[in-house]
Amino acid sequence: MTTEASADPHLATGPLLRWRTVDLITAVMIGVAFGIAFIGWAQVTNLTQPLFLALPPLGGLLGGFWWLPAVVGGLIIRRPGAALLAMLVGASVEPLLGGQWGISTLGSGLFQGIGVELGLLIFGYRRFTALSAMLGGLLAGLLETPYEWLTYYQEWAVGYVLIYGVAMMISGALLGGLVGLALVKALTATGVLAPFPPGRERAAAHRI
């Protein structure tokens, strides 16, 4: 029998391997919600491009937003594969809504989702803290960088790619990891995550 959490409010006794219907539906809903939000974020990145004309790779500092569905899905559902599923759904919804990068976002979703999964896997899917969220975001940026180089920025020299990679990892840790964790905490405080580990942890803490 798998226990959702132990005395440590961020610690599970083992990976939660059994998926429930509510987990699957929630992962899809998270992906759809962020897939819609991606359309707006694309406009933000377009409008801010002039800020990075002197050094275009610094535009990677805005990249972490793209893998928020993976971070949020992984931290809420806490099942192996949840981050990847939510990310792939988001990356699928974006081109369906006319996203400017088309179907290539599916490749991004794959690498970003895998990066966040690796961040959670390193902690054995037991710890869901700022550290695991930031590590997942950082690794997503690391994996996404070579994909974007080969797909969008083939003219960039290696130096530019390295700068872009560092910017993407910083953004992944902060804009992806910490913001994702903050969103989960905010949702937990409303009570809507009662069926999920974060909600159960909050309820258990209030009973103490």
PDB file of C-alpha atoms in Angstrom:
ATOM      1  CA  MET A   1       0.000   0.000   0.000  1.00  0.00           C
ATOM      2  CA  THR A   2       1.429   3.395  -0.995  1.00  0.00           C
ATOM      3  CA  THR A   3       1.103   6.219   1.504  1.00  0.00           C
ATOM      4  CA  GLU A   4       0.576   9.698   0.099  1.00  0.00           C
ATOM      5  CA  ALA A   5       2.798  11.485   2.616  1.00  0.00           C
ATOM      6  CA  SER A   6       4.786  10.979   5.788  1.00  0.00           C
ATOM      7  CA  ALA A   7       5.456  13.271   8.751  1.00  0.00           C
ATOM      8  CA  ASP A   8       7.500  15.555   6.501  1.00  0.00           C
ATOM      9  CA  PRO A   9       4.846  17.568   4.607  1.00  0.00           C
ATOM     10  CA  HIS A  10       6.941  17.373   1.430  1.00  0.00           C
ATOM     11  CA  LEU A  11       7.964  13.720   1.716  1.00  0.00           C
ATOM     12  CA  ALA A  12       6.166  10.681   0.315  1.00  0.00           C
ATOM     13  CA  THR A  13       7.107   7.175   1.446  1.00  0.00           C
ATOM     14  CA  GLY A  14       7.440   6.106  -2.165  1.00  0.00           C
ATOM     15  CA  PRO A  15       6.505   7.042  -5.723  1.00  0.00           C
ATOM     16  CA  LEU A  16       2.771   7.107  -6.359  1.00  0.00           C
ATOM     17  CA  LEU A  17       2.605   4.683  -9.260  1.00  0.00           C
ATOM     18  CA  ARG A  18      -1.131   4.055  -9.531  1.00  0.00           C
ATOM     19  CA  TRP A  19      -2.944   6.642 -11.605  1.00  0.00           C
ATOM     20  CA  ARG A  20      -6.529   7.575 -10.784  1.00  0.00           C
ATOM     21  CA  THR A  21      -9.024   8.926 -13.283  1.00  0.00           C
ATOM     22  CA  VAL A  22      -8.911  12.298 -11.536  1.00  0.00           C
ATOM     23  CA  ASP A  23      -5.132  12.400 -12.006  1.00  0.00           C
ATOM     24  CA  LEU A  24      -5.411  11.819 -15.743  1.00  0.00           C
ATOM     25  CA  ILE A  25      -8.186  14.371 -16.181  1.00  0.00           C
ATOM     26  CA  THR A  26      -6.319  16.962 -14.120  1.00  0.00           C
ATOM     27  CA  ALA A  27      -3.085  16.527 -16.080  1.00  0.00           C
ATOM     28  CA  VAL A  28      -5.002  17.102 -19.308  1.00  0.00           C
ATOM     29  CA  MET A  29      -6.832  20.134 -17.882  1.00  0.00           C
ATOM     30  CA  ILE A  30      -3.552  21.676 -16.716  1.00  0.00           C
ATOM     31  CA  GLY A  31      -2.087  21.159 -20.169  1.00  0.00           C
ATOM     32  CA  VAL A  32      -5.103  22.695 -21.903  1.00  0.00           C
ATOM     33  CA  ALA A  33      -5.137  25.715 -19.592  1.00  0.00           C
ATOM     34  CA  PHE A  34      -1.486  26.455 -20.174  1.00  0.00           C
ATOM     35  CA  GLY A  35      -1.768  25.700 -23.876  1.00  0.00           C
ATOM     36  CA  ILE A  36      -4.232  28.580 -24.081  1.00  0.00           C
ATOM     37  CA  ALA A  37      -1.973  30.764 -21.936  1.00  0.00           C
ATOM     38  CA  PHE A  38       0.925  30.025 -24.298  1.00  0.00           C
ATOM     39  CA  ILE A  39      -0.770  32.044 -27.027  1.00  0.00           C
ATOM     40  CA  GLY A  40      -0.678  35.111 -24.806  1.00  0.00           C
ATOM     41  CA  TRP A  41       2.882  34.455 -23.664  1.00  0.00           C
ATOM     42  CA  ALA A  42       4.018  34.236 -27.282  1.00  0.00           C
ATOM     43  CA  GLN A  43       2.802  37.799 -27.723  1.00  0.00           C
ATOM     44  CA  VAL A  44       4.761  38.851 -24.649  1.00  0.00           C
ATOM     45  CA  THR A  45       7.948  37.353 -26.041  1.00  0.00           C
ATOM     46  CA  ASN A  46       7.353  39.052 -29.387  1.00  0.00           C
ATOM     47  CA  LEU A  47       6.808  42.439 -27.757  1.00  0.00           C
ATOM     48  CA  THR A  48       9.939  42.132 -25.611  1.00  0.00           C
ATOM     49  CA  GLN A  49      12.274  41.102 -28.443  1.00  0.00           C
ATOM     50  CA  PRO A  50      13.643  44.670 -28.844  1.00  0.00           C
ATOM     51  CA  LEU A  51      14.987  44.432 -25.290  1.00  0.00           C
ATOM     52  CA  PHE A  52      17.347  41.663 -26.389  1.00  0.00           C
ATOM     53  CA  LEU A  53      18.564  43.050 -29.703  1.00  0.00           C
ATOM     54  CA  ALA A  54      22.069  43.621 -28.334  1.00  0.00           C
ATOM     55  CA  LEU A  55      22.324  39.979 -27.226  1.00  0.00           C
ATOM     56  CA  PRO A  56      19.438  37.851 -28.557  1.00  0.00           C
ATOM     57  CA  PRO A  57      20.256  34.717 -26.500  1.00  0.00           C
ATOM     58  CA  LEU A  58      19.215  36.602 -23.367  1.00  0.00           C
ATOM     59  CA  GLY A  59      15.673  36.161 -24.617  1.00  0.00           C
ATOM     60  CA  GLY A  60      15.986  32.749 -23.000  1.00  0.00           C
ATOM     61  CA  LEU A  61      15.335  34.467 -19.674  1.00  0.00           C
ATOM     62  CA  LEU A  62      11.651  34.349 -20.610  1.00  0.00           C
ATOM     63  CA  GLY A  63      11.710  30.669 -21.530  1.00  0.00           C
ATOM     64  CA  GLY A  64      10.767  29.147 -18.186  1.00  0.00           C
ATOM     65  CA  PHE A  65       7.104  30.055 -18.595  1.00  0.00           C
ATOM     66  CA  TRP A  66       6.765  27.463 -21.342  1.00  0.00           C
ATOM     67  CA  TRP A  67       7.333  24.507 -19.037  1.00  0.00           C
ATOM     68  CA  LEU A  68       4.996  25.631 -16.256  1.00  0.00           C
ATOM     69  CA  PRO A  69       2.430  22.902 -17.088  1.00  0.00           C
ATOM     70  CA  ALA A  70       5.088  20.272 -16.477  1.00  0.00           C
ATOM     71  CA  VAL A  71       6.112  21.775 -13.139  1.00  0.00           C
ATOM     72  CA  VAL A  72       2.547  22.386 -11.963  1.00  0.00           C
ATOM     73  CA  GLY A  73       1.331  18.982 -13.150  1.00  0.00           C
ATOM     74  CA  GLY A  74       4.251  17.178 -11.575  1.00  0.00           C
ATOM     75  CA  LEU A  75       3.912  18.949  -8.226  1.00  0.00           C
ATOM     76  CA  ILE A  76       0.156  18.430  -7.998  1.00  0.00           C
ATOM     77  CA  ILE A  77      -0.281  14.878  -9.279  1.00  0.00           C
ATOM     78  CA  ARG A  78       3.099  13.495  -8.145  1.00  0.00           C
ATOM     79  CA  ARG A  79       2.950  10.434 -10.375  1.00  0.00           C
ATOM     80  CA  PRO A  80       5.822   9.531 -12.710  1.00  0.00           C
ATOM     81  CA  GLY A  81       4.845  10.839 -16.127  1.00  0.00           C
ATOM     82  CA  ALA A  82       2.430  13.530 -14.896  1.00  0.00           C
ATOM     83  CA  ALA A  83       4.797  16.373 -15.763  1.00  0.00           C
ATOM     84  CA  LEU A  84       5.432  14.964 -19.231  1.00  0.00           C
ATOM     85  CA  LEU A  85       1.737  14.366 -19.933  1.00  0.00           C
ATOM     86  CA  ALA A  86       0.666  17.865 -18.893  1.00  0.00           C
ATOM     87  CA  MET A  87       3.506  19.355 -20.922  1.00  0.00           C
ATOM     88  CA  LEU A  88       2.687  17.393 -24.069  1.00  0.00           C
ATOM     89  CA  VAL A  89      -0.984  18.350 -23.849  1.00  0.00           C
ATOM     90  CA  GLY A  90      -0.042  22.017 -23.528  1.00  0.00           C
ATOM     91  CA  ALA A  91       2.362  21.735 -26.440  1.00  0.00           C
ATOM     92  CA  SER A  92      -0.396  20.108 -28.514  1.00  0.00           C
ATOM     93  CA  VAL A  93      -3.049  22.701 -27.718  1.00  0.00           C
ATOM     94  CA  GLU A  94      -0.841  25.643 -28.684  1.00  0.00           C
ATOM     95  CA  PRO A  95      -0.508  24.781 -32.415  1.00  0.00           C
ATOM     96  CA  LEU A  96      -4.198  23.884 -32.574  1.00  0.00           C
ATOM     97  CA  LEU A  97      -4.933  27.463 -31.516  1.00  0.00           C
ATOM     98  CA  GLY A  98      -2.671  28.893 -34.204  1.00  0.00           C
ATOM     99  CA  GLY A  99       0.582  29.115 -32.275  1.00  0.00           C
ATOM    100  CA  GLN A 100       3.328  30.719 -34.354  1.00  0.00           C
ATOM    101  CA  TRP A 101       5.761  27.813 -34.048  1.00  0.00           C
ATOM    102  CA  GLY A 102       3.356  25.186 -35.320  1.00  0.00           C
ATOM    103  CA  ILE A 103       3.830  21.507 -34.640  1.00  0.00           C
ATOM    104  CA  SER A 104       7.479  21.997 -33.620  1.00  0.00           C
ATOM    105  CA  THR A 105       6.149  22.816 -30.129  1.00  0.00           C
ATOM    106  CA  LEU A 106       5.568  19.085 -29.663  1.00  0.00           C
ATOM    107  CA  GLY A 107       9.327  18.545 -29.710  1.00  0.00           C
ATOM    108  CA  SER A 108       9.747  21.322 -27.178  1.00  0.00           C
ATOM    109  CA  GLY A 109       7.056  19.805 -25.000  1.00  0.00           C
ATOM    110  CA  LEU A 110       8.806  16.460 -25.069  1.00  0.00           C
ATOM    111  CA  PHE A 111      12.191  17.797 -23.970  1.00  0.00           C
ATOM    112  CA  GLN A 112      10.754  20.206 -21.424  1.00  0.00           C
ATOM    113  CA  GLY A 113       8.555  17.526 -19.911  1.00  0.00           C
ATOM    114  CA  ILE A 114      11.426  15.056 -19.706  1.00  0.00           C
ATOM    115  CA  GLY A 115      13.578  17.682 -18.001  1.00  0.00           C
ATOM    116  CA  VAL A 116      11.021  18.292 -15.266  1.00  0.00           C
ATOM    117  CA  GLU A 117      10.475  14.546 -14.867  1.00  0.00           C
ATOM    118  CA  LEU A 118      14.212  14.075 -14.361  1.00  0.00           C
ATOM    119  CA  GLY A 119      14.228  16.756 -11.669  1.00  0.00           C
ATOM    120  CA  LEU A 120      11.530  14.878  -9.757  1.00  0.00           C
ATOM    121  CA  LEU A 121      13.093  11.481 -10.476  1.00  0.00           C
ATOM    122  CA  ILE A 122      16.398  12.535  -8.897  1.00  0.00           C
ATOM    123  CA  PHE A 123      14.468  12.855  -5.623  1.00  0.00           C
ATOM    124  CA  GLY A 124      12.716   9.538  -6.238  1.00  0.00           C
ATOM    125  CA  TYR A 125       9.338  11.276  -6.659  1.00  0.00           C
ATOM    126  CA  ARG A 126       9.401  11.720  -2.880  1.00  0.00           C
ATOM    127  CA  ARG A 127      10.289  15.389  -2.406  1.00  0.00           C
ATOM    128  CA  PHE A 128       8.276  18.158  -3.998  1.00  0.00           C
ATOM    129  CA  THR A 129      10.012  21.222  -2.653  1.00  0.00           C
ATOM    130  CA  ALA A 130      11.452  24.390  -4.154  1.00  0.00           C
ATOM    131  CA  LEU A 131      14.677  22.478  -4.798  1.00  0.00           C
ATOM    132  CA  SER A 132      13.051  19.712  -6.850  1.00  0.00           C
ATOM    133  CA  ALA A 133      10.884  22.217  -8.727  1.00  0.00           C
ATOM    134  CA  MET A 134      13.871  24.419  -9.549  1.00  0.00           C
ATOM    135  CA  LEU A 135      16.002  21.440 -10.561  1.00  0.00           C
ATOM    136  CA  GLY A 136      13.257  20.212 -12.883  1.00  0.00           C
ATOM    137  CA  GLY A 137      12.961  23.649 -14.439  1.00  0.00           C
ATOM    138  CA  LEU A 138      16.707  23.934 -14.851  1.00  0.00           C
ATOM    139  CA  LEU A 139      16.968  20.539 -16.546  1.00  0.00           C
ATOM    140  CA  ALA A 140      14.075  21.410 -18.841  1.00  0.00           C
ATOM    141  CA  GLY A 141      16.011  24.478 -19.981  1.00  0.00           C
ATOM    142  CA  LEU A 142      19.135  22.400 -20.461  1.00  0.00           C
ATOM    143  CA  LEU A 143      17.363  19.855 -22.689  1.00  0.00           C
ATOM    144  CA  GLU A 144      15.355  22.449 -24.596  1.00  0.00           C
ATOM    145  CA  THR A 145      18.387  24.506 -25.613  1.00  0.00           C
ATOM    146  CA  PRO A 146      19.935  22.128 -28.182  1.00  0.00           C
ATOM    147  CA  TYR A 147      16.487  21.387 -29.627  1.00  0.00           C
ATOM    148  CA  GLU A 148      15.822  25.062 -30.234  1.00  0.00           C
ATOM    149  CA  TRP A 149      19.332  25.555 -31.628  1.00  0.00           C
ATOM    150  CA  LEU A 150      18.760  22.868 -34.234  1.00  0.00           C
ATOM    151  CA  THR A 151      15.171  23.932 -34.927  1.00  0.00           C
ATOM    152  CA  TYR A 152      15.159  27.728 -34.785  1.00  0.00           C
ATOM    153  CA  TYR A 153      18.657  29.146 -34.335  1.00  0.00           C
ATOM    154  CA  GLN A 154      20.944  27.150 -36.589  1.00  0.00           C
ATOM    155  CA  GLU A 155      22.841  30.319 -37.519  1.00  0.00           C
ATOM    156  CA  TRP A 156      23.951  30.906 -33.937  1.00  0.00           C
ATOM    157  CA  ALA A 157      27.557  30.288 -32.991  1.00  0.00           C
ATOM    158  CA  VAL A 158      28.363  28.029 -30.054  1.00  0.00           C
ATOM    159  CA  GLY A 159      28.983  31.028 -27.802  1.00  0.00           C
ATOM    160  CA  TYR A 160      25.462  32.287 -28.395  1.00  0.00           C
ATOM    161  CA  VAL A 161      24.037  28.836 -27.702  1.00  0.00           C
ATOM    162  CA  LEU A 162      25.921  28.616 -24.407  1.00  0.00           C
ATOM    163  CA  ILE A 163      24.577  31.998 -23.309  1.00  0.00           C
ATOM    164  CA  TYR A 164      21.099  30.931 -24.358  1.00  0.00           C
ATOM    165  CA  GLY A 165      21.430  27.687 -22.432  1.00  0.00           C
ATOM    166  CA  VAL A 166      22.446  29.473 -19.233  1.00  0.00           C
ATOM    167  CA  ALA A 167      19.585  31.959 -19.645  1.00  0.00           C
ATOM    168  CA  MET A 168      17.124  29.110 -20.240  1.00  0.00           C
ATOM    169  CA  MET A 169      18.302  27.208 -17.164  1.00  0.00           C
ATOM    170  CA  ILE A 170      18.081  30.293 -14.950  1.00  0.00           C
ATOM    171  CA  SER A 171      14.610  31.043 -16.277  1.00  0.00           C
ATOM    172  CA  GLY A 172      13.614  27.402 -15.893  1.00  0.00           C
ATOM    173  CA  ALA A 173      14.622  27.360 -12.252  1.00  0.00           C
ATOM    174  CA  LEU A 174      12.987  30.693 -11.400  1.00  0.00           C
ATOM    175  CA  LEU A 175      10.128  31.365 -13.838  1.00  0.00           C
ATOM    176  CA  GLY A 176       9.376  27.678 -14.295  1.00  0.00           C
ATOM    177  CA  GLY A 177      10.269  26.102 -10.953  1.00  0.00           C
ATOM    178  CA  LEU A 178       9.577  28.746  -8.331  1.00  0.00           C
ATOM    179  CA  VAL A 179       6.600  30.306 -10.090  1.00  0.00           C
ATOM    180  CA  GLY A 180       5.173  26.835 -10.698  1.00  0.00           C
ATOM    181  CA  LEU A 181       5.555  25.989  -7.017  1.00  0.00           C
ATOM    182  CA  ALA A 182       3.926  29.301  -6.043  1.00  0.00           C
ATOM    183  CA  LEU A 183       0.963  28.530  -8.298  1.00  0.00           C
ATOM    184  CA  VAL A 184       0.529  25.106  -6.693  1.00  0.00           C
ATOM    185  CA  LYS A 185       0.674  26.632  -3.208  1.00  0.00           C
ATOM    186  CA  ALA A 186      -1.900  29.252  -4.188  1.00  0.00           C
ATOM    187  CA  LEU A 187      -4.225  26.583  -5.573  1.00  0.00           C
ATOM    188  CA  THR A 188      -3.717  24.445  -2.474  1.00  0.00           C
ATOM    189  CA  ALA A 189      -4.740  27.357  -0.244  1.00  0.00           C
ATOM    190  CA  THR A 190      -8.087  27.617  -2.063  1.00  0.00           C
ATOM    191  CA  GLY A 191      -8.932  24.005  -1.263  1.00  0.00           C
ATOM    192  CA  VAL A 192      -9.364  22.915  -4.890  1.00  0.00           C
ATOM    193  CA  LEU A 193      -6.498  20.436  -4.563  1.00  0.00           C
ATOM    194  CA  ALA A 194      -8.125  18.485  -1.722  1.00  0.00           C
ATOM    195  CA  PRO A 195      -8.068  15.190  -3.714  1.00  0.00           C
ATOM    196  CA  PHE A 196      -4.317  15.509  -4.371  1.00  0.00           C
ATOM    197  CA  PRO A 197      -1.225  15.139  -2.173  1.00  0.00           C
ATOM    198  CA  PRO A 198      -0.691  18.909  -1.680  1.00  0.00           C
ATOM    199  CA  GLY A 199      -4.279  19.286  -0.486  1.00  0.00           C
ATOM    200  CA  ARG A 200      -4.036  16.274   1.804  1.00  0.00           C
ATOM    201  CA  GLU A 201      -0.811  17.610   3.296  1.00  0.00           C
ATOM    202  CA  ARG A 202      -2.493  20.930   3.998  1.00  0.00           C
ATOM    203  CA  ALA A 203      -5.479  19.208   5.634  1.00  0.00           C
ATOM    204  CA  ALA A 204      -3.171  17.027   7.740  1.00  0.00           C
ATOM    205  CA  ALA A 205      -1.178  20.067   8.872  1.00  0.00           C
ATOM    206  CA  HIS A 206      -4.374  21.818   9.964  1.00  0.00           C
ATOM    207  CA  ARG A 207      -5.390  18.789  12.026  1.00  0.00           C
ATOM    208  CA  ILE A 208      -2.166  18.916  14.043  1.00  0.00           C
TER     209      ILE A 208
END
